[in-house]
């Protein structure tokens, strides 16, 4: 590799040389001639993240080109819509593009794989993308799994999320409920109970383990297993703060109503250090 070049590679194609000139294989295309893929699996883009990226784009331009295919008189984005949106915000008149001759199926497949690899999709977007791909191209879940490098079980479990009530799916789309929480809720048949459980677990109010125990207890009321008290995000943050202050493991048993903190020490020196810290805190609170 020529060490004089500033190299950025997309599928082994060098984009710019040390003078900022496009290398072979890249075209500089007017931004109004480039359009998003209407079947892009990713439906939501964080406006603040786009705005932040646009600052870098405005200063340095698009370091990594957009991948597109020509459809009549427009270049349809195959990969790089986030960069394209940032370029629009930055006011770029042209963008670097690698143009590929692709079939509709190849476009959909590349867009899906890119989003999955970059973890750009929320679980509901991913499930919808799988369903659309299977429906459009008459594939089995096993065929799709092979195409995108996932296991069939993973594809099946992801698509099962589409069976959740719309209200629960919306919580997952907004990031208020994780896909793992949502899959646990699928273990309940009653739709209203699914919604109730989702509301109880959203915004990190309940761990997956706590949710699973709660579901278990509702389905098996005579079982002796009991769910641990639900601890708020604020309480969990307090435990982490105490661990940083005391430099040791801290455990909370209970919730906002009542409970106990346990501060671990492992040697006499550990105990002495904790006592000294408490004494310093006591003096500061009295000063």
CSV table of C-alpha atoms in Angstrom, one decimal:
chain,number,residue,atom,x,y,z
A,1,UNK,CA,0.0,0.0,0.0
A,2,UNK,CA,1.3,3.5,-0.9
A,3,UNK,CA,2.0,5.2,2.5
A,4,UNK,CA,1.6,8.6,0.9
A,5,UNK,CA,-2.1,8.0,0.5
A,6,UNK,CA,-4.8,8.8,3.0
A,7,UNK,CA,-6.8,5.6,2.4
A,8,UNK,CA,-10.5,4.9,3.2
A,9,UNK,CA,-11.8,1.6,1.7
A,10,UNK,CA,-15.2,0.4,0.7
A,11,UNK,CA,-15.1,-3.1,-0.8
A,12,UNK,CA,-11.3,-2.5,-1.5
A,13,UNK,CA,-12.0,0.7,-3.5
A,14,UNK,CA,-9.8,3.6,-2.4
A,15,UNK,CA,-11.8,6.7,-2.2
A,16,UNK,CA,-9.4,9.7,-2.0
A,17,UNK,CA,-5.8,10.4,-2.5
A,18,UNK,CA,-3.6,12.7,-0.4
A,19,UNK,CA,-4.8,15.7,-2.4
A,20,UNK,CA,-8.4,15.0,-1.7
A,21,UNK,CA,-9.1,13.8,-5.3
A,22,UNK,CA,-11.5,11.0,-6.0
A,23,UNK,CA,-9.8,7.7,-6.9
A,24,UNK,CA,-11.0,5.5,-9.7
A,25,UNK,CA,-14.4,3.9,-9.2
A,26,UNK,CA,-16.0,6.9,-7.3
A,27,UNK,CA,-18.3,9.5,-8.9
A,28,UNK,CA,-19.1,12.9,-7.5
A,29,UNK,CA,-22.9,13.2,-8.0
A,30,UNK,CA,-25.2,16.1,-7.3
A,31,UNK,CA,-27.0,15.4,-4.1
A,32,UNK,CA,-30.4,16.1,-5.6
A,33,UNK,CA,-29.9,13.1,-8.0
A,34,UNK,CA,-29.4,10.8,-5.0
A,35,UNK,CA,-32.5,9.5,-3.3
A,36,UNK,CA,-33.2,7.1,-0.3
A,37,UNK,CA,-34.3,3.6,-0.8
A,38,UNK,CA,-38.0,3.5,-0.1
A,39,UNK,CA,-37.7,-0.1,1.1
A,40,UNK,CA,-34.8,0.8,3.5
A,41,UNK,CA,-35.3,-1.5,6.6
A,42,UNK,CA,-34.3,1.3,8.9
A,43,UNK,CA,-37.3,3.7,9.4
A,44,UNK,CA,-36.1,5.9,12.3
A,45,UNK,CA,-33.0,8.1,12.3
A,46,UNK,CA,-32.0,10.1,15.4
A,47,UNK,CA,-32.1,13.8,14.4
A,48,UNK,CA,-29.5,14.7,17.0
A,49,UNK,CA,-27.1,12.0,15.8
A,50,UNK,CA,-27.5,13.2,12.2
A,51,UNK,CA,-26.9,16.8,13.3
A,52,UNK,CA,-23.7,15.8,15.1
A,53,UNK,CA,-22.5,13.8,12.0
A,54,UNK,CA,-23.3,16.8,9.8
A,55,UNK,CA,-20.7,18.9,11.6
A,56,UNK,CA,-17.9,16.5,10.7
A,57,UNK,CA,-19.3,16.2,7.1
A,58,UNK,CA,-19.3,20.0,6.8
A,59,UNK,CA,-15.7,20.1,7.9
A,60,UNK,CA,-14.2,17.1,6.0
A,61,UNK,CA,-16.8,16.1,3.5
A,62,UNK,CA,-18.0,12.5,3.2
A,63,UNK,CA,-15.0,10.4,3.9
A,64,UNK,CA,-16.8,7.2,3.1
A,65,UNK,CA,-18.8,7.2,-0.2
A,66,UNK,CA,-22.4,6.2,-0.5
A,67,UNK,CA,-23.2,2.9,-2.3
A,68,UNK,CA,-26.1,3.4,-4.9
A,69,UNK,CA,-27.6,1.9,-8.0
A,70,UNK,CA,-29.0,3.8,-11.0
A,71,UNK,CA,-32.8,3.6,-11.3
A,72,UNK,CA,-33.9,5.5,-14.4
A,73,UNK,CA,-32.5,9.0,-13.7
A,74,UNK,CA,-31.9,8.8,-10.0
A,75,UNK,CA,-29.3,7.0,-7.9
A,76,UNK,CA,-31.0,4.9,-5.2
A,77,UNK,CA,-29.1,4.5,-2.0
A,78,UNK,CA,-28.1,0.9,-1.2
A,79,UNK,CA,-25.9,1.7,1.8
A,80,UNK,CA,-25.1,5.1,3.5
A,81,UNK,CA,-28.5,6.8,4.0
A,82,UNK,CA,-27.3,8.2,7.4
A,83,UNK,CA,-24.3,9.8,5.7
A,84,UNK,CA,-26.6,11.1,2.9
A,85,UNK,CA,-28.9,12.8,5.5
A,86,UNK,CA,-25.9,14.3,7.2
A,87,UNK,CA,-24.6,15.6,3.9
A,88,UNK,CA,-28.0,17.3,3.3
A,89,UNK,CA,-27.9,19.0,6.7
A,90,UNK,CA,-24.3,20.1,6.1
A,91,UNK,CA,-25.4,21.7,2.8
A,92,UNK,CA,-23.2,19.6,0.5
A,93,UNK,CA,-24.0,20.1,-3.2
A,94,UNK,CA,-22.4,16.8,-4.3
A,95,UNK,CA,-21.6,13.5,-2.6
A,96,UNK,CA,-19.1,10.7,-3.5
A,97,UNK,CA,-20.9,7.6,-4.8
A,98,UNK,CA,-19.9,4.1,-5.8
A,99,UNK,CA,-22.5,3.1,-8.4
A,100,UNK,CA,-23.3,-0.6,-8.7
A,101,UNK,CA,-25.5,-2.5,-11.1
A,102,UNK,CA,-27.7,-4.5,-8.7
A,103,UNK,CA,-31.0,-6.4,-8.8
A,104,UNK,CA,-33.9,-5.4,-6.6
A,105,UNK,CA,-33.2,-8.5,-4.4
A,106,UNK,CA,-29.5,-7.7,-4.1
A,107,UNK,CA,-30.4,-4.1,-3.0
A,108,UNK,CA,-32.8,-5.3,-0.4
A,109,UNK,CA,-30.3,-8.0,0.8
A,110,UNK,CA,-27.4,-5.6,1.1
A,111,UNK,CA,-29.4,-2.9,2.9
A,112,UNK,CA,-30.7,-5.5,5.4
A,113,UNK,CA,-27.3,-7.0,6.0
A,114,UNK,CA,-25.6,-3.6,6.4
A,115,UNK,CA,-28.2,-2.4,9.0
A,116,UNK,CA,-27.9,-5.7,10.9
A,117,UNK,CA,-24.1,-5.7,11.0
A,118,UNK,CA,-24.1,-2.1,12.2
A,119,UNK,CA,-26.9,-2.7,14.7
A,120,UNK,CA,-28.8,0.2,13.2
A,121,UNK,CA,-32.2,-1.5,13.4
A,122,UNK,CA,-34.4,-1.7,16.5
A,123,UNK,CA,-35.9,-5.2,17.0
A,124,UNK,CA,-39.3,-4.4,15.4
A,125,UNK,CA,-37.7,-2.9,12.3
A,126,UNK,CA,-35.5,-6.0,12.1
A,127,UNK,CA,-38.5,-8.3,12.4
A,128,UNK,CA,-40.5,-6.3,9.8
A,129,UNK,CA,-37.5,-6.4,7.4
A,130,UNK,CA,-37.3,-10.2,7.8
A,131,UNK,CA,-41.0,-10.6,7.1
A,132,UNK,CA,-40.9,-8.4,4.0
A,133,UNK,CA,-37.9,-10.1,2.6
A,134,UNK,CA,-39.5,-13.6,3.1
A,135,UNK,CA,-42.8,-12.4,1.7
A,136,UNK,CA,-41.3,-10.6,-1.3
A,137,UNK,CA,-38.9,-13.4,-2.4
A,138,UNK,CA,-40.9,-16.4,-1.2
A,139,UNK,CA,-38.1,-17.6,1.1
A,140,UNK,CA,-38.2,-19.8,4.2
A,141,UNK,CA,-36.9,-18.5,7.5
A,142,UNK,CA,-34.0,-21.0,7.1
A,143,UNK,CA,-33.2,-19.6,3.6
A,144,UNK,CA,-33.2,-16.0,4.9
A,145,UNK,CA,-31.0,-17.0,7.9
A,146,UNK,CA,-28.4,-18.4,5.6
A,147,UNK,CA,-28.4,-15.3,3.4
A,148,UNK,CA,-27.8,-12.9,6.2
A,149,UNK,CA,-25.5,-15.1,8.4
A,150,UNK,CA,-27.9,-15.6,11.3
A,151,UNK,CA,-29.3,-18.8,12.8
A,152,UNK,CA,-32.8,-19.9,11.9
A,153,UNK,CA,-33.7,-19.7,15.6
A,154,UNK,CA,-32.6,-16.1,15.8
A,155,UNK,CA,-34.7,-15.1,12.8
A,156,UNK,CA,-37.7,-17.0,14.2
A,157,UNK,CA,-37.5,-15.4,17.6
A,158,UNK,CA,-37.1,-11.9,16.1
A,159,UNK,CA,-40.1,-12.3,13.9
A,160,UNK,CA,-42.2,-13.6,16.8
A,161,UNK,CA,-42.1,-10.0,18.2
A,162,UNK,CA,-44.6,-9.0,15.5
A,163,UNK,CA,-47.2,-11.0,17.3
A,164,UNK,CA,-47.1,-8.6,20.3
A,165,UNK,CA,-49.8,-5.9,20.7
A,166,UNK,CA,-49.1,-2.7,18.8
A,167,UNK,CA,-48.7,-0.8,22.1
A,168,UNK,CA,-45.9,-3.1,23.2
A,169,UNK,CA,-44.2,-3.0,19.7
A,170,UNK,CA,-44.2,0.8,19.9
A,171,UNK,CA,-42.3,0.6,23.3
A,172,UNK,CA,-39.7,-1.6,21.6
A,173,UNK,CA,-39.4,0.7,18.6
A,174,UNK,CA,-38.9,3.7,20.9
A,175,UNK,CA,-36.2,1.9,22.8
A,176,UNK,CA,-38.2,1.9,26.0
A,177,UNK,CA,-38.4,-1.9,26.1
A,178,UNK,CA,-35.6,-4.2,25.0
A,179,UNK,CA,-36.1,-7.1,22.5
A,180,UNK,CA,-35.2,-9.5,25.3
A,181,UNK,CA,-37.9,-8.1,27.6
A,182,UNK,CA,-40.4,-8.3,24.7
A,183,UNK,CA,-39.6,-11.9,24.0
A,184,UNK,CA,-40.2,-12.8,27.6
A,185,UNK,CA,-43.6,-11.1,27.4
A,186,UNK,CA,-44.4,-13.4,24.5
A,187,UNK,CA,-44.7,-16.2,27.1
A,188,UNK,CA,-48.0,-14.7,28.2
A,189,UNK,CA,-51.1,-15.4,26.1
A,190,UNK,CA,-53.4,-12.6,27.4
A,191,UNK,CA,-53.0,-9.4,25.4
A,192,UNK,CA,-54.0,-7.0,28.2
A,193,UNK,CA,-51.5,-8.7,30.6
A,194,UNK,CA,-48.8,-8.4,27.9
A,195,UNK,CA,-49.4,-4.6,27.8
A,196,UNK,CA,-49.5,-4.4,31.6
A,197,UNK,CA,-46.2,-6.3,31.9
A,198,UNK,CA,-44.6,-4.2,29.2
A,199,UNK,CA,-45.5,-1.0,31.0
A,200,UNK,CA,-44.2,-2.3,34.3
A,201,UNK,CA,-40.8,-3.3,32.7
A,202,UNK,CA,-40.3,-0.4,30.3
A,203,UNK,CA,-37.7,2.4,30.9
A,204,UNK,CA,-35.4,-0.2,32.7
A,205,UNK,CA,-37.8,-0.4,35.7
A,206,UNK,CA,-37.4,-4.2,35.7
A,207,UNK,CA,-34.5,-6.5,34.7
A,208,UNK,CA,-35.2,-9.4,32.3
A,209,UNK,CA,-34.8,-11.8,35.2
A,210,UNK,CA,-37.3,-9.9,37.3
A,211,UNK,CA,-39.8,-9.9,34.5
A,212,UNK,CA,-39.3,-13.6,33.9
A,213,UNK,CA,-39.9,-14.3,37.6
A,214,UNK,CA,-43.0,-12.1,37.6
A,215,UNK,CA,-44.4,-13.9,34.5
A,216,UNK,CA,-43.6,-17.3,36.1
A,217,UNK,CA,-45.4,-16.3,39.3
A,218,UNK,CA,-48.5,-15.2,37.4
A,219,UNK,CA,-48.6,-18.4,35.4
A,220,UNK,CA,-47.8,-20.5,38.5
A,221,UNK,CA,-49.4,-18.7,41.5
A,222,UNK,CA,-48.8,-21.7,43.9
A,223,UNK,CA,-45.1,-21.9,43.1
A,224,UNK,CA,-42.9,-20.7,46.0
A,225,UNK,CA,-40.5,-18.8,43.8
A,226,UNK,CA,-40.9,-15.0,44.3
A,227,UNK,CA,-39.7,-12.1,42.2
A,228,UNK,CA,-37.2,-9.8,43.7
A,229,UNK,CA,-38.5,-6.3,44.6
A,230,UNK,CA,-38.3,-4.0,41.6
A,231,UNK,CA,-35.6,-1.4,41.9
A,232,UNK,CA,-35.8,1.9,40.1
A,233,UNK,CA,-33.1,3.3,37.8
A,234,UNK,CA,-32.2,5.9,40.5
A,235,UNK,CA,-31.6,3.2,43.1
A,236,UNK,CA,-29.4,1.2,40.8
A,237,UNK,CA,-27.4,4.3,40.0
A,238,UNK,CA,-27.1,5.0,43.8
A,239,UNK,CA,-25.6,1.5,44.3
A,240,UNK,CA,-23.1,2.2,41.5
A,241,UNK,CA,-22.2,5.5,43.0
A,242,UNK,CA,-21.6,3.9,46.4
A,243,UNK,CA,-19.4,1.2,44.8
A,244,UNK,CA,-17.2,4.0,43.3
A,245,UNK,CA,-17.0,5.9,46.6
A,246,UNK,CA,-16.2,2.9,48.7
A,247,UNK,CA,-14.3,1.0,46.0
A,248,UNK,CA,-15.9,-2.2,46.9
A,249,UNK,CA,-19.0,-4.3,46.1
A,250,UNK,CA,-22.3,-2.8,47.3
A,251,UNK,CA,-25.6,-4.8,47.4
A,252,UNK,CA,-29.1,-3.4,47.8
A,253,UNK,CA,-32.0,-5.7,49.0
A,254,UNK,CA,-35.3,-3.9,48.7
A,255,UNK,CA,-36.8,-1.0,46.9
A,256,UNK,CA,-37.9,2.6,47.6
A,257,UNK,CA,-40.3,1.6,50.3
A,258,UNK,CA,-37.7,-0.3,52.5
A,259,UNK,CA,-34.5,-2.3,52.2
A,260,UNK,CA,-30.9,-2.7,53.2
A,261,UNK,CA,-27.5,-1.8,51.8
A,262,UNK,CA,-24.6,-4.2,52.2
A,263,UNK,CA,-21.1,-2.9,51.9
A,264,UNK,CA,-18.5,-5.7,51.4
A,265,UNK,CA,-15.0,-5.6,53.0
A,266,UNK,CA,-12.4,-8.4,52.6
A,267,UNK,CA,-9.6,-7.4,55.0
A,268,UNK,CA,-9.1,-5.4,58.2
A,269,UNK,CA,-7.5,-2.7,56.0
A,270,UNK,CA,-10.6,-2.6,53.8
A,271,UNK,CA,-12.8,-2.1,56.8
A,272,UNK,CA,-10.5,0.7,58.2
A,273,UNK,CA,-10.6,2.5,54.8
A,274,UNK,CA,-14.4,2.4,54.7
A,275,UNK,CA,-14.7,3.7,58.3
A,276,UNK,CA,-12.3,6.5,57.3
A,277,UNK,CA,-14.4,7.4,54.3
A,278,UNK,CA,-17.6,7.4,56.4
A,279,UNK,CA,-15.9,9.7,58.9
A,280,UNK,CA,-14.9,12.1,56.2
A,281,UNK,CA,-18.4,12.2,54.8
A,282,UNK,CA,-19.8,12.7,58.3
A,283,UNK,CA,-17.5,15.7,59.0
A,284,UNK,CA,-18.3,17.2,55.6
A,285,UNK,CA,-22.0,17.0,56.2
A,286,UNK,CA,-21.6,18.7,59.6
A,287,UNK,CA,-19.4,21.5,58.3
